[in-house]
C-alpha cells in the first residue's frame, strides 16, 4: 500500500521514476555529501528499488507491492499536507557502480573486531559501560534548552540559528557560505529538539575521556521554502519526499581521533577488491559509540521523532549502548524499551550510504 495522507503523501511519485533516474537520485545524494556513496538501491526489480527509497523516507508507514508500483501515478499530496511537490527531473550525472550483492554473515565471515549480528550484518561489539559518570543536567537550566515548542508558530521553517551552540555546529557545506546557508533551514520545533539533544550530550559527557569531545556537525536540512536542499540551483540533493518542509536533518557521527564531528566516513567502505560497497565493510575506526548513542537516545524524547537511519555496522551497537545508558541513568523514558533506529530495508538488506552521516526524520504533529 502506498499512503495518500501524512508526510508521505507525495511519495507515489517515486513509483514513476525509472531505474536510471533512481540511480541518479543516489548519485546526486552522494555528490551533495562529498562522498562516493548512495542509499540502498535494489539490485533487482524496480519495485524493490522504489520500496527501499520509500522505506527510508517513510519508515514503517509504507509497503509497496508490484501492482501498487505499476499503477501509481504522480501525486504531490498538496491537498492533504501542503508538502512541496517534486517533479523527479534530475540532471544527467554518471551512474554509480553497483555494489556486490549482499549475503548474510556467518560466525566466521566478519572482519576482525566485528561480530555477526542476528540481522545477518557484521557489527562492532559493545563492551563495557559508558566511559565516565554523568553530570547533573536539567533541561531549561545550565545552558540546556527546553525541547518542547510552545505557541502557534512551531511549524515555522527558519534558519538554524545560532550556528554555534552547546554541543553543535552548523557549518557551510555543499556550496554554502558563511553568509548564505541556503541548505540549513528547519522547523522551529525540530531545531529545538536537536539543540536540546546536543546540549544534553555536551553536558552529560563533559567528563568523558573517549572521543574528540567536539560539537556535532549538522548537515543538510531544507531550503528556506521547505524544498530539498539544492532545488533552488536545479539540483536537489536528496530523493523526493526527504528533506522537505524542515522535517529532516543530516548529522555527522560523534567521532574519536578526528578534528571534529562533521559529516565524514567513519570506516572503510570497499570490499577486498577495492569495489565501493556504500556501507562500512570493516570495524569503524573513528566512531564514538557512546556519544552517538546518547544523542540518538535524547532525540527520542519527542514523540514526533520518526526514525534515525544509520550505517548497519553501528545500528545494533547503538541500540545496545542505549540500553546501557538507560541502566546507568543517562537516559530514561520510552527509548529504554523501544527505539526508532533503522539500518536495514526490505528483505533485511543493509541500508547503504550512511557510513558518513545519520539521517533523522521527524513527523509533523
Short mmCIF file of N, CA, C and O in Angstrom, two decimals, residues 245-344:
data_model
loop_
_atom_site.label_atom_id
_atom_site.label_comp_id
_atom_site.label_asym_id
_atom_site.label_seq_id
_atom_site.Cartn_x
_atom_site.Cartn_y
_atom_site.Cartn_z
N UNK A 245 10.11 20.53 3.87
CA UNK A 245 9.28 21.16 4.90
C UNK A 245 9.94 21.23 6.27
O UNK A 245 9.27 21.27 7.30
N UNK A 246 11.28 21.23 6.28
CA UNK A 246 12.00 21.43 7.53
C UNK A 246 11.88 20.31 8.53
O UNK A 246 12.11 20.52 9.73
N UNK A 247 11.57 19.10 8.07
CA UNK A 247 11.32 17.99 8.99
C UNK A 247 12.52 17.06 9.17
O UNK A 247 12.55 16.28 10.13
N UNK A 248 13.49 17.10 8.26
CA UNK A 248 14.59 16.15 8.28
C UNK A 248 15.93 16.85 8.38
O UNK A 248 16.08 18.00 7.94
N UNK A 249 16.92 16.13 8.90
CA UNK A 249 18.26 16.69 9.02
C UNK A 249 19.30 15.58 8.92
O UNK A 249 19.08 14.47 9.41
N UNK A 250 20.42 15.87 8.27
CA UNK A 250 21.59 15.00 8.29
C UNK A 250 22.53 15.50 9.37
O UNK A 250 22.71 16.71 9.54
N UNK A 251 23.14 14.58 10.08
CA UNK A 251 24.18 14.96 11.05
C UNK A 251 25.37 14.04 10.88
O UNK A 251 25.26 12.95 10.30
N UNK A 252 26.50 14.48 11.39
CA UNK A 252 27.64 13.60 11.43
C UNK A 252 27.47 12.59 12.55
O UNK A 252 26.46 12.59 13.28
N UNK A 253 28.43 11.70 12.68
CA UNK A 253 28.54 10.85 13.86
C UNK A 253 29.50 11.51 14.84
O UNK A 253 30.43 12.23 14.43
N UNK A 254 29.32 11.29 16.12
CA UNK A 254 30.36 11.67 17.06
C UNK A 254 31.56 10.76 16.78
O UNK A 254 31.40 9.57 16.49
N UNK A 255 32.76 11.33 16.85
CA UNK A 255 33.94 10.61 16.41
C UNK A 255 35.08 10.67 17.42
O UNK A 255 35.05 11.46 18.38
N UNK A 256 36.07 9.84 17.18
CA UNK A 256 37.26 9.76 18.03
C UNK A 256 38.49 9.80 17.14
O UNK A 256 38.52 9.19 16.07
N UNK A 257 39.50 10.54 17.58
CA UNK A 257 40.73 10.62 16.80
C UNK A 257 40.64 11.50 15.58
O UNK A 257 41.48 11.43 14.68
N UNK A 258 39.62 12.34 15.50
CA UNK A 258 39.43 13.27 14.39
C UNK A 258 39.39 14.70 14.92
O UNK A 258 39.24 14.93 16.12
N UNK A 259 39.48 15.66 14.01
CA UNK A 259 39.49 17.06 14.41
C UNK A 259 38.10 17.58 14.77
O UNK A 259 37.97 18.59 15.46
N UNK A 260 37.06 16.90 14.29
CA UNK A 260 35.70 17.37 14.52
C UNK A 260 34.71 16.23 14.34
O UNK A 260 35.10 15.08 14.08
N UNK A 261 33.45 16.54 14.50
CA UNK A 261 32.37 15.56 14.34
C UNK A 261 31.49 15.92 13.15
O UNK A 261 30.27 15.74 13.19
N UNK A 262 32.10 16.42 12.11
CA UNK A 262 31.36 16.77 10.90
C UNK A 262 31.07 15.53 10.07
O UNK A 262 31.59 14.45 10.35
N UNK A 263 30.22 15.69 9.05
CA UNK A 263 29.89 14.57 8.19
C UNK A 263 31.15 14.07 7.50
O UNK A 263 31.89 14.85 6.89
N UNK A 264 31.40 12.79 7.61
CA UNK A 264 32.58 12.19 7.02
C UNK A 264 32.60 10.71 7.35
O UNK A 264 32.11 10.30 8.40
N UNK A 265 33.16 9.91 6.48
CA UNK A 265 33.11 8.47 6.68
C UNK A 265 33.84 8.05 7.95
O UNK A 265 34.87 8.62 8.31
N UNK A 266 33.29 7.05 8.61
CA UNK A 266 33.85 6.57 9.88
C UNK A 266 34.51 5.20 9.72
O UNK A 266 34.90 4.59 10.72
N UNK A 267 34.62 4.72 8.47
CA UNK A 267 35.07 3.35 8.28
C UNK A 267 35.51 3.12 6.84
O UNK A 267 35.29 3.95 5.96
N UNK A 268 36.13 1.97 6.60
CA UNK A 268 36.36 1.52 5.24
C UNK A 268 35.02 1.15 4.61
O UNK A 268 34.15 0.60 5.29
N UNK A 269 34.87 1.40 3.32
CA UNK A 269 33.59 1.10 2.67
C UNK A 269 33.78 0.46 1.31
O UNK A 269 32.98 0.65 0.39
N UNK A 270 34.86 -0.30 1.17
CA UNK A 270 35.09 -1.08 -0.04
C UNK A 270 35.31 -2.53 0.34
O UNK A 270 35.63 -2.84 1.49
N UNK A 271 35.15 -3.43 -0.64
CA UNK A 271 35.40 -4.84 -0.36
C UNK A 271 36.87 -5.17 -0.60
O UNK A 271 37.69 -4.27 -0.86
N UNK A 272 37.21 -6.45 -0.52
CA UNK A 272 38.61 -6.86 -0.63
C UNK A 272 39.23 -6.49 -1.97
O UNK A 272 40.45 -6.28 -2.07
N UNK A 273 38.39 -6.35 -3.01
CA UNK A 273 38.90 -6.00 -4.34
C UNK A 273 38.98 -4.50 -4.55
O UNK A 273 39.44 -4.03 -5.60
N UNK A 274 38.51 -3.73 -3.57
CA UNK A 274 38.51 -2.28 -3.69
C UNK A 274 37.23 -1.71 -4.26
O UNK A 274 37.12 -0.50 -4.47
N UNK A 275 36.23 -2.57 -4.51
CA UNK A 275 34.95 -2.10 -5.07
C UNK A 275 34.12 -1.40 -4.00
O UNK A 275 34.01 -1.88 -2.86
N UNK A 276 33.54 -0.27 -4.35
CA UNK A 276 32.71 0.51 -3.44
C UNK A 276 31.49 -0.29 -3.00
O UNK A 276 30.77 -0.85 -3.82
N UNK A 277 31.22 -0.29 -1.69
CA UNK A 277 30.06 -1.00 -1.13
C UNK A 277 29.05 -0.06 -0.48
O UNK A 277 27.99 -0.48 -0.05
N UNK A 278 29.40 1.21 -0.31
CA UNK A 278 28.46 2.22 0.18
C UNK A 278 28.01 1.99 1.62
O UNK A 278 26.98 2.49 2.05
N UNK A 279 28.75 1.21 2.37
CA UNK A 279 28.49 0.99 3.79
C UNK A 279 29.78 0.51 4.43
O UNK A 279 30.74 0.16 3.74
N UNK A 280 29.81 0.47 5.76
CA UNK A 280 31.01 0.02 6.45
C UNK A 280 31.28 -1.45 6.15
O UNK A 280 30.39 -2.29 6.31
N UNK A 281 32.49 -1.74 5.71
CA UNK A 281 32.88 -3.13 5.44
C UNK A 281 33.91 -3.63 6.43
O UNK A 281 34.37 -4.77 6.33
N UNK A 282 34.29 -2.80 7.37
CA UNK A 282 35.17 -3.20 8.46
C UNK A 282 34.79 -2.38 9.68
O UNK A 282 33.95 -1.47 9.60
N UNK A 283 35.36 -2.71 10.80
CA UNK A 283 35.01 -2.01 12.04
C UNK A 283 35.33 -0.52 11.91
O UNK A 283 36.41 -0.15 11.47
N UNK A 284 34.38 0.35 12.25
CA UNK A 284 34.64 1.79 12.18
C UNK A 284 35.88 2.16 13.00
O UNK A 284 36.07 1.65 14.11
N UNK A 285 36.69 3.03 12.45
CA UNK A 285 37.94 3.40 13.10
C UNK A 285 37.88 4.73 13.83
O UNK A 285 38.75 5.02 14.66
N UNK A 286 36.87 5.54 13.53
CA UNK A 286 36.81 6.88 14.14
C UNK A 286 35.46 7.12 14.82
O UNK A 286 35.06 8.27 15.02
N UNK A 287 34.77 6.08 15.18
CA UNK A 287 33.39 6.19 15.67
C UNK A 287 33.34 6.28 17.19
O UNK A 287 33.91 5.45 17.90
N UNK A 288 32.68 7.32 17.70
CA UNK A 288 32.44 7.48 19.13
C UNK A 288 31.04 6.93 19.42
O UNK A 288 30.03 7.63 19.29
N UNK A 289 30.98 5.67 19.82
CA UNK A 289 29.71 4.99 20.03
C UNK A 289 28.88 5.63 21.13
O UNK A 289 27.68 5.87 20.96
N UNK A 290 29.50 5.91 22.26
CA UNK A 290 28.72 6.32 23.42
C UNK A 290 28.07 7.68 23.26
O UNK A 290 26.91 7.88 23.61
N UNK A 291 28.80 8.65 22.71
CA UNK A 291 28.18 9.96 22.49
C UNK A 291 27.10 9.88 21.41
O UNK A 291 26.06 10.53 21.51
N UNK A 292 27.36 9.10 20.36
CA UNK A 292 26.36 8.96 19.31
C UNK A 292 25.09 8.34 19.87
O UNK A 292 23.97 8.82 19.60
N UNK A 293 25.22 7.28 20.66
CA UNK A 293 24.05 6.64 21.27
C UNK A 293 23.34 7.58 22.22
O UNK A 293 22.09 7.59 22.29
N UNK A 294 24.09 8.38 22.96
CA UNK A 294 23.48 9.32 23.89
C UNK A 294 22.66 10.36 23.14
O UNK A 294 21.53 10.70 23.54
N UNK A 295 23.21 10.87 22.04
CA UNK A 295 22.48 11.84 21.22
C UNK A 295 21.20 11.22 20.64
O UNK A 295 20.12 11.81 20.74
N UNK A 296 21.33 10.05 20.04
CA UNK A 296 20.17 9.38 19.46
C UNK A 296 19.12 9.12 20.54
O UNK A 296 17.92 9.31 20.33
N UNK A 297 19.57 8.71 21.71
CA UNK A 297 18.64 8.47 22.81
C UNK A 297 17.87 9.71 23.20
O UNK A 297 16.65 9.66 23.40
N UNK A 298 18.55 10.83 23.31
CA UNK A 298 17.87 12.07 23.72
C UNK A 298 16.93 12.59 22.63
O UNK A 298 15.94 13.27 22.94
N UNK A 299 17.20 12.28 21.37
CA UNK A 299 16.27 12.67 20.31
C UNK A 299 14.92 11.98 20.48
O UNK A 299 13.88 12.49 20.05
N UNK A 300 14.92 10.83 21.14
CA UNK A 300 13.68 10.08 21.34
C UNK A 300 12.75 10.70 22.38
O UNK A 300 11.65 10.20 22.59
N UNK A 301 13.17 11.78 23.01
CA UNK A 301 12.29 12.42 23.98
C UNK A 301 11.03 12.95 23.31
O UNK A 301 9.98 13.08 23.94
N UNK A 302 11.13 13.25 22.01
CA UNK A 302 9.97 13.77 21.27
C UNK A 302 9.16 12.64 20.64
O UNK A 302 9.73 11.77 19.97
N UNK A 303 7.85 12.65 20.84
CA UNK A 303 7.01 11.64 20.18
C UNK A 303 6.94 11.83 18.67
O UNK A 303 6.42 10.97 17.96
N UNK A 304 7.45 12.96 18.18
CA UNK A 304 7.41 13.23 16.74
C UNK A 304 8.65 12.74 16.01
O UNK A 304 8.75 12.93 14.79
N UNK A 305 9.58 12.11 16.74
CA UNK A 305 10.72 11.53 16.05
C UNK A 305 10.23 10.37 15.20
O UNK A 305 9.56 9.45 15.69
N UNK A 306 10.56 10.40 13.92
CA UNK A 306 10.12 9.33 13.03
C UNK A 306 11.11 8.18 13.00
O UNK A 306 10.80 7.06 13.35
N UNK A 307 12.36 8.47 12.57
CA UNK A 307 13.37 7.44 12.50
C UNK A 307 14.76 8.07 12.44
O UNK A 307 14.91 9.20 11.98
N UNK A 308 15.72 7.31 12.90
CA UNK A 308 17.12 7.69 12.81
C UNK A 308 17.80 6.61 11.99
O UNK A 308 17.89 5.46 12.42
N UNK A 309 18.25 6.95 10.79
CA UNK A 309 18.85 5.97 9.89
C UNK A 309 20.37 6.05 10.01
O UNK A 309 20.95 7.13 9.89
N UNK A 310 21.00 4.89 10.25
CA UNK A 310 22.44 4.83 10.46
C UNK A 310 23.04 3.69 9.65
O UNK A 310 22.32 2.85 9.11
N UNK A 311 24.36 3.64 9.60
CA UNK A 311 25.03 2.54 8.92
C UNK A 311 24.74 1.24 9.66
O UNK A 311 24.73 1.20 10.90
N UNK A 312 24.52 0.15 8.92
CA UNK A 312 24.19 -1.13 9.56
C UNK A 312 25.24 -1.61 10.56
O UNK A 312 24.90 -2.28 11.54
N UNK A 313 26.51 -1.28 10.34
CA UNK A 313 27.56 -1.75 11.24
C UNK A 313 27.47 -1.13 12.63
O UNK A 313 27.98 -1.69 13.60
N UNK A 314 26.80 0.03 12.72
CA UNK A 314 26.71 0.69 14.02
C UNK A 314 25.28 0.73 14.57
O UNK A 314 25.07 1.16 15.70
N UNK A 315 24.29 0.26 13.78
CA UNK A 315 22.90 0.29 14.24
C UNK A 315 22.67 -0.54 15.49
O UNK A 315 22.26 -0.01 16.55
N UNK A 316 22.90 -1.86 15.44
CA UNK A 316 22.71 -2.69 16.64
C UNK A 316 23.58 -2.25 17.82
O UNK A 316 23.10 -2.25 18.97
N UNK A 317 24.85 -1.86 17.61
CA UNK A 317 25.63 -1.36 18.74
C UNK A 317 25.03 -0.11 19.39
O UNK A 317 25.08 0.03 20.61
N UNK A 318 24.48 0.80 18.59
CA UNK A 318 23.83 1.98 19.17
C UNK A 318 22.65 1.55 20.04
O UNK A 318 22.45 2.06 21.15
N UNK A 319 21.88 0.58 19.55
CA UNK A 319 20.75 0.08 20.34
C UNK A 319 21.23 -0.51 21.66
O UNK A 319 20.63 -0.26 22.72
N UNK A 320 22.30 -1.29 21.61
CA UNK A 320 22.83 -1.90 22.84
C UNK A 320 23.39 -0.84 23.79
O UNK A 320 23.21 -0.93 25.00
N UNK A 321 24.06 0.17 23.23
CA UNK A 321 24.62 1.23 24.06
C UNK A 321 23.51 2.04 24.73
O UNK A 321 23.67 2.48 25.88
N UNK A 322 22.39 2.23 24.04
CA UNK A 322 21.27 2.95 24.64
C UNK A 322 20.74 2.20 25.86
O UNK A 322 20.41 2.80 26.90
N UNK A 323 20.67 0.87 25.77
CA UNK A 323 20.24 0.07 26.92
C UNK A 323 21.18 0.31 28.10
O UNK A 323 20.75 0.51 29.24
N UNK A 324 22.48 0.29 27.83
CA UNK A 324 23.46 0.51 28.90
C UNK A 324 23.35 1.92 29.47
O UNK A 324 23.50 2.13 30.68
N UNK A 325 23.10 2.90 28.60
CA UNK A 325 22.94 4.29 29.07
C UNK A 325 21.68 4.44 29.93
O UNK A 325 21.66 5.23 30.87
N UNK A 326 20.65 3.68 29.61
CA UNK A 326 19.44 3.70 30.44
C UNK A 326 19.73 3.08 31.81
O UNK A 326 19.33 3.61 32.86
N UNK A 327 20.44 1.97 31.81
CA UNK A 327 20.79 1.29 33.06
C UNK A 327 21.65 2.18 33.94
O UNK A 327 21.52 2.18 35.17
N UNK A 328 22.51 2.99 33.31
CA UNK A 328 23.42 3.87 34.05
C UNK A 328 22.79 5.20 34.43
O UNK A 328 23.44 6.03 35.07
N UNK A 329 21.55 5.44 34.00
CA UNK A 329 20.85 6.65 34.40
C UNK A 329 21.02 7.84 33.48
O UNK A 329 20.52 8.93 33.78
N UNK A 330 21.70 7.65 32.36
CA UNK A 330 21.86 8.75 31.41
C UNK A 330 20.56 9.03 30.66
O UNK A 330 20.28 10.17 30.31
N UNK A 331 19.83 7.99 30.36
CA UNK A 331 18.59 8.10 29.59
C UNK A 331 17.43 7.50 30.37
O UNK A 331 17.62 6.63 31.22
N UNK A 332 16.24 7.97 30.06
CA UNK A 332 15.03 7.44 30.68
C UNK A 332 13.88 7.59 29.70
O UNK A 332 13.98 8.29 28.69
N UNK A 333 12.79 6.89 29.98
CA UNK A 333 11.61 7.02 29.13
C UNK A 333 11.48 5.90 28.12
O UNK A 333 12.11 4.84 28.23
N UNK A 334 10.69 6.13 27.09
CA UNK A 334 10.33 5.09 26.13
C UNK A 334 11.52 4.57 25.34
O UNK A 334 11.52 3.42 24.88
N UNK A 335 12.58 5.39 25.18
CA UNK A 335 13.74 4.94 24.41
C UNK A 335 14.40 3.74 25.07
O UNK A 335 15.10 2.95 24.42
N UNK A 336 14.17 3.56 26.36
CA UNK A 336 14.79 2.45 27.07
C UNK A 336 14.12 1.11 26.76
O UNK A 336 14.66 0.06 27.11
N UNK A 337 12.97 1.14 26.11
CA UNK A 337 12.28 -0.10 25.75
C UNK A 337 12.05 -0.24 24.26
O UNK A 337 11.80 -1.33 23.76
N UNK A 338 12.16 0.87 23.52
CA UNK A 338 11.91 0.82 22.08
C UNK A 338 12.59 2.00 21.41
O UNK A 338 12.53 3.12 21.91
N UNK A 339 13.25 1.74 20.27
CA UNK A 339 13.91 2.82 19.54
C UNK A 339 13.41 2.89 18.11
O UNK A 339 12.79 1.95 17.61
N UNK A 340 13.70 4.01 17.46
CA UNK A 340 13.30 4.22 16.07
C UNK A 340 14.53 4.25 15.17
O UNK A 340 14.63 5.04 14.24
N UNK A 341 15.49 3.36 15.45
CA UNK A 341 16.72 3.30 14.68
C UNK A 341 16.53 2.34 13.51
O UNK A 341 16.03 1.23 13.68
N UNK A 342 16.91 2.77 12.32
CA UNK A 342 16.76 1.96 11.11
C UNK A 342 18.12 1.73 10.47
O UNK A 342 18.92 2.66 10.34
N UNK A 343 18.38 0.49 10.08
CA UNK A 343 19.63 0.20 9.39
C UNK A 343 19.47 -0.92 8.36
O UNK A 343 20.42 -1.27 7.68
N UNK A 344 18.28 -1.51 8.26
CA UNK A 344 18.01 -2.50 7.23
C UNK A 344 16.74 -2.12 6.49
O UNK A 344 15.86 -1.45 7.04
#
